[in-house]
Amino acid sequence: MADALISVLLERLVSITYEYVEGELKHVLNVKEDVEKFTRTLRVIRAVLEDAERRQVTDQAVKIWLDELKDISYQMVDVLDEWNTDILKQQVEKREREGDPNALVTKKKVRFSRCFCFGKVSRVILRRDIALKIKDLNDKLTEVYEERKKYQFQSKELGIQQPQQPQRPQTASFVDISEIFGRENEKKDLITNLLSDSSAEGKGLLIIPIVGMGGMGKTTLTQLAYNDDRVKSHFEIRKWVCVSDPFDEIKIAKAISGDYAPSSNELDEVLQCMSRSIQGKRFLLVLDDVWTDDPKKWKQLKVPLFQSGAEGSRILVTTRKLEVANMMRATRNMINLGGLSDEYCLSIFNHMAFSDRDGHESKVFGDISKEIVKKCKGLPLAAKTLGSLMQNKTKMGEWKEVLNSKIWDLETVEQEVFQPLFLSYYDLSPTIKCCLLYCAIFPKDYEIERDDLINLWMAQDYVISKKSEEKGTTGDAVFDNLVARSFFQDFEKIGTLSVLLANQSYWVIRTLNLSGNSIKELPEEIGELKHLRHIDLSFNCILEKLPDTICGLYNLSTLRLVWCSELKKLPENMGNLINLKHLYVLLCGRLASFPKGIGRLTSLQTLDLCHCDGNNNEAFQIGDLRKLNLEGSLAIHLVGDATDKSEVEKAQLWDKKLFHLTVYFERQTNSSSSSVEILNALRPHPDLESLKILYHNGTTWPNWMQSLHNLRFLTLVGGTQCELWPLGKLEYLETLTLRSMDGVRKVGVEFLGLEDQTSFRIRSPQILFPKLKRLWFGLMLNWEEWEGVEEWTKEDSEITIMPCLSQLTITGCPLLKALPDFVFKTPLQTLRILRSERLLERYQEGNGEWAKISATNPNIRIIR
């Protein structure tokens, strides 16, 4: 943790701006020199942190030394916040003094600086205080620096041998089948792929990655398949190589060559020998525990393997990193190994705990065994380790002691389970380590949305942006990295330890979550929490206003006001929050407009929901978006009927890297023609991934919609006068939601992207809706017919329709008589029919139609 923290702190120290620092802060107290000295000292200390963090586990004195270092680092982060806040405040005031046309009248700020002289004196005192704090921390860090000498840490920067990370265990192909429980389906699928004649690679050599977190059973599953009699007889050559890290091409090639391996370590000679050893033979190669995702290293090994092996050869790879499968371009055949059920974990546990004991004991300890197994969270290695731990425990008190202990405090569990998992942790960059360790603040089984977690990381300055490349590792990249390495098994649940914030330190908090607390009014003192980055006031349904002092939180990056239904207005000085990146005001029904100053928030990336009142020139207009560097999400609520095409074009959405766009029309205000013009003028960035259009009352959809080739999620609500567009050509569309479209009576083949029933002959073969997984129709009150494709029913048809569809929902469509045949020939798993009487009657379980469906797709499940 210390290494990750100090890496982040050093980045902040290097990026310090002296432009606005004058007088006492820069020259009188030599603050610049102090910061530079602090940075130099910290860099030297960082060189020994790897050794220190390893030794703190067994040496209490080293742990105390590290704690002191972390405390100083946190204090310096807070001081830098004060410094940055002062700089931001000067920038705001300078902008107002120089007559920024968007600046607000400063008279409203009188209470913050009673007179000009008092303000100047206060600033001098503040700067002197900051400088003194930096000097004091410098002295403390020097003491820590000197104290490090007595521990004789090994330093990586001095060329001394590095302390070893937890040993990566070697693996072999042998397996004791009697100790294996579960994984029958995974084994069956894996062996099928190994013995199959087909290959997505074209030449016949198939790569099959098995991906999962440490201890999940990847190697065990591979051993089961490797030793299967059918597999043994199918392959002429079988080779098992424990790759581990680093990825050594010469070592791997020699292992494959076996007795033919040369003594030379010249890469070309070794690869030539490997190629000869497998030439023309069907081989099975297992590469166990692969860590590298460097394509250059893999390519040198891959080329001779692909060129030399016979048709039907297979490479089986086990890895903790999804990036490895991506690098090998083998995700199509990937097996993503999840946790075992509690039932299978209990079988593993009982086998280890009671294998040499009286069967009566397993009954005596049966209930408590089940409770202990729940702590394993589906991890086979944990079940095996805990079972071994209980082998010699014969008293109920001993079993209860283990049950009531924190599983991570048990020495055996730490060595057997967590040490292997630490391998994945040590492979992370300092920034990603910080983000992962931050998750320890959440209680066990706490649920959190992906974007919320990323915003919290941003509030700590671990990452600066969500999607852009402002920093080497963005929020999305960090999250995906942790998912790829199986640290997050469930995107919505992150179960970790709970860490409490000391009450007396409230003034340094960076994240304030007061959501769902029935707050009616915030205290003015919130403006004193100068370190705040993240405020969540969502679901406070009686909150009527925000204090003006909140506009002095210059470090604030996220403000969430979702479902504050009584909130009537935002503070006029919102434009002073120049670090604000994310503003959420969705479902604030009484909030009719935004202050004009929102248009000055040039750091803003997410704006959800933006009220644009066309009838109020003093309020925020849609054209005011032009100065915002939006690059994430934007939701627009068009209020009134005075918004016109020219005002919309000022927003220049095509020049903003938006990934999510929602356009919400005020019901029954805009005319049909103006609604169409407004939509056409919006024209978002072509890389848009998610689009929602609500209550558009025009006769056509926007002319740019079909050009959104990266669109994955599309929602159209309330287009009462519109026909459906040919959406089947949106090749990346995964989720399509259509609701309250009263003008639709027939969904024809045009919806799929065909001009008519004969157009397939011109452009065959065709894949229509190639990526669509979820399709939802709701409240289509006049919809009567969904037309099929005649040609598609022929055996030799080259038309493919919705090859990925898994969920279809039809709710509130009372006139729809039937579904087209092609729906039931998709890989549909769930068909949900609600409040659609004719469909419910037609597809009643047990009648002829149901039998026909079951014969076509036996896996389908109908929910009524």
PDB file of C-alpha atoms in Angstrom, residues 480-635:
ATOM      1  CA  ASP A 480     -11.499  -3.518 -16.714  1.00  0.00           C
ATOM      2  CA  ASN A 481      -7.992  -4.494 -15.627  1.00  0.00           C
ATOM      3  CA  LEU A 482      -9.243  -5.633 -12.215  1.00  0.00           C
ATOM      4  CA  VAL A 483     -12.109  -7.534 -13.844  1.00  0.00           C
ATOM      5  CA  ALA A 484      -9.725  -9.148 -16.318  1.00  0.00           C
ATOM      6  CA  ARG A 485      -7.546 -10.340 -13.433  1.00  0.00           C
ATOM      7  CA  SER A 486     -10.613 -11.706 -11.598  1.00  0.00           C
ATOM      8  CA  PHE A 487     -10.360  -9.365  -8.615  1.00  0.00           C
ATOM      9  CA  PHE A 488     -13.973  -8.416  -9.299  1.00  0.00           C
ATOM     10  CA  GLN A 489     -16.065 -11.540  -9.804  1.00  0.00           C
ATOM     11  CA  ASP A 490     -19.346  -9.611  -9.732  1.00  0.00           C
ATOM     12  CA  PHE A 491     -19.437  -6.137 -11.278  1.00  0.00           C
ATOM     13  CA  GLU A 492     -21.974  -4.933  -8.720  1.00  0.00           C
ATOM     14  CA  LYS A 493     -20.768  -6.584  -5.519  1.00  0.00           C
ATOM     15  CA  ILE A 494     -17.336  -6.066  -4.019  1.00  0.00           C
ATOM     16  CA  GLY A 495     -16.987  -7.887  -0.698  1.00  0.00           C
ATOM     17  CA  THR A 496     -13.967  -6.696   1.309  1.00  0.00           C
ATOM     18  CA  LEU A 497     -12.932  -5.626   4.771  1.00  0.00           C
ATOM     19  CA  SER A 498     -14.497  -2.626   6.435  1.00  0.00           C
ATOM     20  CA  VAL A 499     -12.359   0.388   7.343  1.00  0.00           C
ATOM     21  CA  LEU A 500     -13.870   3.183   9.419  1.00  0.00           C
ATOM     22  CA  LEU A 501     -13.109   6.901   9.148  1.00  0.00           C
ATOM     23  CA  ALA A 502     -12.130   8.578  12.385  1.00  0.00           C
ATOM     24  CA  ASN A 503     -14.779  11.125  13.360  1.00  0.00           C
ATOM     25  CA  GLN A 504     -12.248  13.667  14.504  1.00  0.00           C
ATOM     26  CA  SER A 505     -10.783  13.795  11.005  1.00  0.00           C
ATOM     27  CA  TYR A 506     -14.007  14.857   9.270  1.00  0.00           C
ATOM     28  CA  TRP A 507     -12.417  18.005   7.910  1.00  0.00           C
ATOM     29  CA  VAL A 508     -10.008  16.064   5.658  1.00  0.00           C
ATOM     30  CA  ILE A 509     -12.648  13.809   4.114  1.00  0.00           C
ATOM     31  CA  ARG A 510     -12.766  13.603   0.354  1.00  0.00           C
ATOM     32  CA  THR A 511     -15.957  11.595  -0.089  1.00  0.00           C
ATOM     33  CA  LEU A 512     -19.268  12.519   1.571  1.00  0.00           C
ATOM     34  CA  ASN A 513     -22.209  10.176   0.998  1.00  0.00           C
ATOM     35  CA  LEU A 514     -25.447  11.436   2.569  1.00  0.00           C
ATOM     36  CA  SER A 515     -27.793   9.726   0.132  1.00  0.00           C
ATOM     37  CA  GLY A 516     -31.201   8.597   1.373  1.00  0.00           C
ATOM     38  CA  ASN A 517     -31.022  10.436   4.717  1.00  0.00           C
ATOM     39  CA  SER A 518     -34.161  12.644   4.530  1.00  0.00           C
ATOM     40  CA  ILE A 519     -32.053  15.812   4.621  1.00  0.00           C
ATOM     41  CA  LYS A 520     -34.005  19.028   4.158  1.00  0.00           C
ATOM     42  CA  GLU A 521     -31.137  21.506   4.391  1.00  0.00           C
ATOM     43  CA  LEU A 522     -27.354  21.306   4.321  1.00  0.00           C
ATOM     44  CA  PRO A 523     -25.345  23.384   6.813  1.00  0.00           C
ATOM     45  CA  GLU A 524     -23.360  26.350   5.504  1.00  0.00           C
ATOM     46  CA  GLU A 525     -20.265  24.789   7.086  1.00  0.00           C
ATOM     47  CA  ILE A 526     -20.045  22.253   4.271  1.00  0.00           C
ATOM     48  CA  GLY A 527     -18.016  24.898   2.455  1.00  0.00           C
ATOM     49  CA  GLU A 528     -15.219  24.399   5.009  1.00  0.00           C
ATOM     50  CA  LEU A 529     -14.577  20.831   3.816  1.00  0.00           C
ATOM     51  CA  LYS A 530     -12.041  22.032   1.278  1.00  0.00           C
ATOM     52  CA  HIS A 531     -10.727  18.519   0.504  1.00  0.00           C
ATOM     53  CA  LEU A 532     -14.092  17.224  -0.688  1.00  0.00           C
ATOM     54  CA  ARG A 533     -14.021  15.588  -4.119  1.00  0.00           C
ATOM     55  CA  HIS A 534     -17.257  13.625  -4.086  1.00  0.00           C
ATOM     56  CA  ILE A 535     -20.674  14.543  -2.634  1.00  0.00           C
ATOM     57  CA  ASP A 536     -23.701  12.262  -2.956  1.00  0.00           C
ATOM     58  CA  LEU A 537     -27.020  13.758  -1.816  1.00  0.00           C
ATOM     59  CA  SER A 538     -29.210  11.474  -3.918  1.00  0.00           C
ATOM     60  CA  PHE A 539     -32.628  10.274  -2.727  1.00  0.00           C
ATOM     61  CA  ASN A 540     -33.082  13.116  -0.239  1.00  0.00           C
ATOM     62  CA  CYS A 541     -36.637  13.779  -1.375  1.00  0.00           C
ATOM     63  CA  ILE A 542     -37.215  16.774   0.938  1.00  0.00           C
ATOM     64  CA  LEU A 543     -33.998  18.629   0.100  1.00  0.00           C
ATOM     65  CA  GLU A 544     -35.092  22.032  -1.256  1.00  0.00           C
ATOM     66  CA  LYS A 545     -31.836  23.890  -1.879  1.00  0.00           C
ATOM     67  CA  LEU A 546     -28.068  23.774  -1.589  1.00  0.00           C
ATOM     68  CA  PRO A 547     -26.095  26.335   0.425  1.00  0.00           C
ATOM     69  CA  ASP A 548     -24.134  28.895  -1.583  1.00  0.00           C
ATOM     70  CA  THR A 549     -20.988  27.875   0.305  1.00  0.00           C
ATOM     71  CA  ILE A 550     -20.888  24.620  -1.645  1.00  0.00           C
ATOM     72  CA  CYS A 551     -19.637  26.701  -4.582  1.00  0.00           C
ATOM     73  CA  GLY A 552     -16.378  27.289  -2.696  1.00  0.00           C
ATOM     74  CA  LEU A 553     -15.423  23.597  -2.866  1.00  0.00           C
ATOM     75  CA  TYR A 554     -12.930  24.096  -5.671  1.00  0.00           C
ATOM     76  CA  ASN A 555     -11.647  20.498  -5.526  1.00  0.00           C
ATOM     77  CA  LEU A 556     -15.112  18.982  -5.958  1.00  0.00           C
ATOM     78  CA  SER A 557     -15.196  16.587  -8.917  1.00  0.00           C
ATOM     79  CA  THR A 558     -18.531  14.761  -8.482  1.00  0.00           C
ATOM     80  CA  LEU A 559     -21.908  16.067  -7.285  1.00  0.00           C
ATOM     81  CA  ARG A 560     -24.827  13.618  -7.227  1.00  0.00           C
ATOM     82  CA  LEU A 561     -28.370  14.951  -6.728  1.00  0.00           C
ATOM     83  CA  VAL A 562     -30.391  12.069  -8.189  1.00  0.00           C
ATOM     84  CA  TRP A 563     -34.053  11.974  -7.159  1.00  0.00           C
ATOM     85  CA  CYS A 564     -34.017  15.098  -4.996  1.00  0.00           C
ATOM     86  CA  SER A 565     -37.615  15.671  -6.026  1.00  0.00           C
ATOM     87  CA  GLU A 566     -38.116  18.904  -4.022  1.00  0.00           C
ATOM     88  CA  LEU A 567     -34.915  20.591  -5.193  1.00  0.00           C
ATOM     89  CA  LYS A 568     -36.029  23.794  -6.923  1.00  0.00           C
ATOM     90  CA  LYS A 569     -32.780  25.490  -7.958  1.00  0.00           C
ATOM     91  CA  LEU A 570     -29.023  25.223  -7.960  1.00  0.00           C
ATOM     92  CA  PRO A 571     -26.767  27.942  -6.487  1.00  0.00           C
ATOM     93  CA  GLU A 572     -26.029  30.794  -8.890  1.00  0.00           C
ATOM     94  CA  ASN A 573     -22.267  30.479  -8.349  1.00  0.00           C
ATOM     95  CA  MET A 574     -22.092  26.860  -9.568  1.00  0.00           C
ATOM     96  CA  GLY A 575     -19.762  28.110 -12.289  1.00  0.00           C
ATOM     97  CA  ASN A 576     -17.027  28.473  -9.645  1.00  0.00           C
ATOM     98  CA  LEU A 577     -16.719  24.684  -9.278  1.00  0.00           C
ATOM     99  CA  ILE A 578     -14.030  24.637 -11.929  1.00  0.00           C
ATOM    100  CA  ASN A 579     -12.861  21.109 -11.058  1.00  0.00           C
ATOM    101  CA  LEU A 580     -16.337  19.574 -11.332  1.00  0.00           C
ATOM    102  CA  LYS A 581     -16.275  16.618 -13.716  1.00  0.00           C
ATOM    103  CA  HIS A 582     -19.576  14.840 -13.015  1.00  0.00           C
ATOM    104  CA  LEU A 583     -22.954  16.428 -12.244  1.00  0.00           C
ATOM    105  CA  TYR A 584     -26.006  14.195 -11.803  1.00  0.00           C
ATOM    106  CA  VAL A 585     -29.450  15.794 -11.343  1.00  0.00           C
ATOM    107  CA  LEU A 586     -31.683  13.087 -12.788  1.00  0.00           C
ATOM    108  CA  LEU A 587     -35.300  12.865 -11.537  1.00  0.00           C
ATOM    109  CA  CYS A 588     -35.306  16.266  -9.850  1.00  0.00           C
ATOM    110  CA  GLY A 589     -38.854  17.052 -10.957  1.00  0.00           C
ATOM    111  CA  ARG A 590     -39.091  20.609  -9.583  1.00  0.00           C
ATOM    112  CA  LEU A 591     -35.746  21.730 -10.997  1.00  0.00           C
ATOM    113  CA  ALA A 592     -36.861  23.654 -14.073  1.00  0.00           C
ATOM    114  CA  SER A 593     -33.611  25.308 -15.169  1.00  0.00           C
ATOM    115  CA  PHE A 594     -29.857  25.517 -14.620  1.00  0.00           C
ATOM    116  CA  PRO A 595     -27.837  28.615 -13.668  1.00  0.00           C
ATOM    117  CA  LYS A 596     -25.991  30.191 -16.565  1.00  0.00           C
ATOM    118  CA  GLY A 597     -22.639  29.594 -14.879  1.00  0.00           C
ATOM    119  CA  ILE A 598     -22.803  25.855 -15.639  1.00  0.00           C
ATOM    120  CA  GLY A 599     -21.492  26.809 -19.069  1.00  0.00           C
ATOM    121  CA  ARG A 600     -18.153  27.771 -17.464  1.00  0.00           C
ATOM    122  CA  LEU A 601     -17.444  24.292 -16.077  1.00  0.00           C
ATOM    123  CA  THR A 602     -14.891  23.362 -18.713  1.00  0.00           C
ATOM    124  CA  SER A 603     -13.750  20.284 -16.752  1.00  0.00           C
ATOM    125  CA  LEU A 604     -17.237  18.768 -16.892  1.00  0.00           C
ATOM    126  CA  GLN A 605     -17.347  15.328 -18.517  1.00  0.00           C
ATOM    127  CA  THR A 606     -20.730  14.003 -17.364  1.00  0.00           C
ATOM    128  CA  LEU A 607     -23.914  16.097 -17.253  1.00  0.00           C
ATOM    129  CA  ASP A 608     -27.013  14.115 -16.368  1.00  0.00           C
ATOM    130  CA  LEU A 609     -29.676  15.672 -16.580  1.00  0.00           C
ATOM    131  CA  CYS A 610     -29.213  19.152 -18.128  1.00  0.00           C
ATOM    132  CA  HIS A 611     -32.326  21.362 -18.115  1.00  0.00           C
ATOM    133  CA  CYS A 612     -32.308  23.697 -21.120  1.00  0.00           C
ATOM    134  CA  ASP A 613     -35.140  26.228 -20.839  1.00  0.00           C
ATOM    135  CA  GLY A 614     -35.764  27.753 -24.250  1.00  0.00           C
ATOM    136  CA  ASN A 615     -38.217  30.268 -22.769  1.00  0.00           C
ATOM    137  CA  ASN A 616     -35.784  31.747 -20.220  1.00  0.00           C
ATOM    138  CA  ASN A 617     -32.829  33.673 -21.637  1.00  0.00           C
ATOM    139  CA  GLU A 618     -31.358  34.132 -18.149  1.00  0.00           C
ATOM    140  CA  ALA A 619     -31.102  30.384 -17.642  1.00  0.00           C
ATOM    141  CA  PHE A 620     -28.757  27.799 -19.121  1.00  0.00           C
ATOM    142  CA  GLN A 621     -29.401  27.181 -22.837  1.00  0.00           C
ATOM    143  CA  ILE A 622     -28.412  24.169 -24.893  1.00  0.00           C
ATOM    144  CA  GLY A 623     -25.972  26.357 -26.834  1.00  0.00           C
ATOM    145  CA  ASP A 624     -24.060  26.946 -23.576  1.00  0.00           C
ATOM    146  CA  LEU A 625     -22.757  23.386 -23.887  1.00  0.00           C
ATOM    147  CA  ARG A 626     -20.276  24.523 -26.530  1.00  0.00           C
ATOM    148  CA  LYS A 627     -17.530  25.451 -24.022  1.00  0.00           C
ATOM    149  CA  LEU A 628     -17.821  22.215 -22.059  1.00  0.00           C
ATOM    150  CA  ASN A 629     -15.327  19.449 -22.743  1.00  0.00           C
ATOM    151  CA  LEU A 630     -17.892  16.695 -22.328  1.00  0.00           C
ATOM    152  CA  GLU A 631     -16.467  13.262 -22.963  1.00  0.00           C
ATOM    153  CA  GLY A 632     -18.621  10.803 -21.035  1.00  0.00           C
ATOM    154  CA  SER A 633     -22.353  11.163 -20.584  1.00  0.00           C
ATOM    155  CA  LEU A 634     -24.875  13.887 -21.429  1.00  0.00           C
ATOM    156  CA  ALA A 635     -28.614  13.946 -20.794  1.00  0.00           C
TER     157      ALA A 635
END
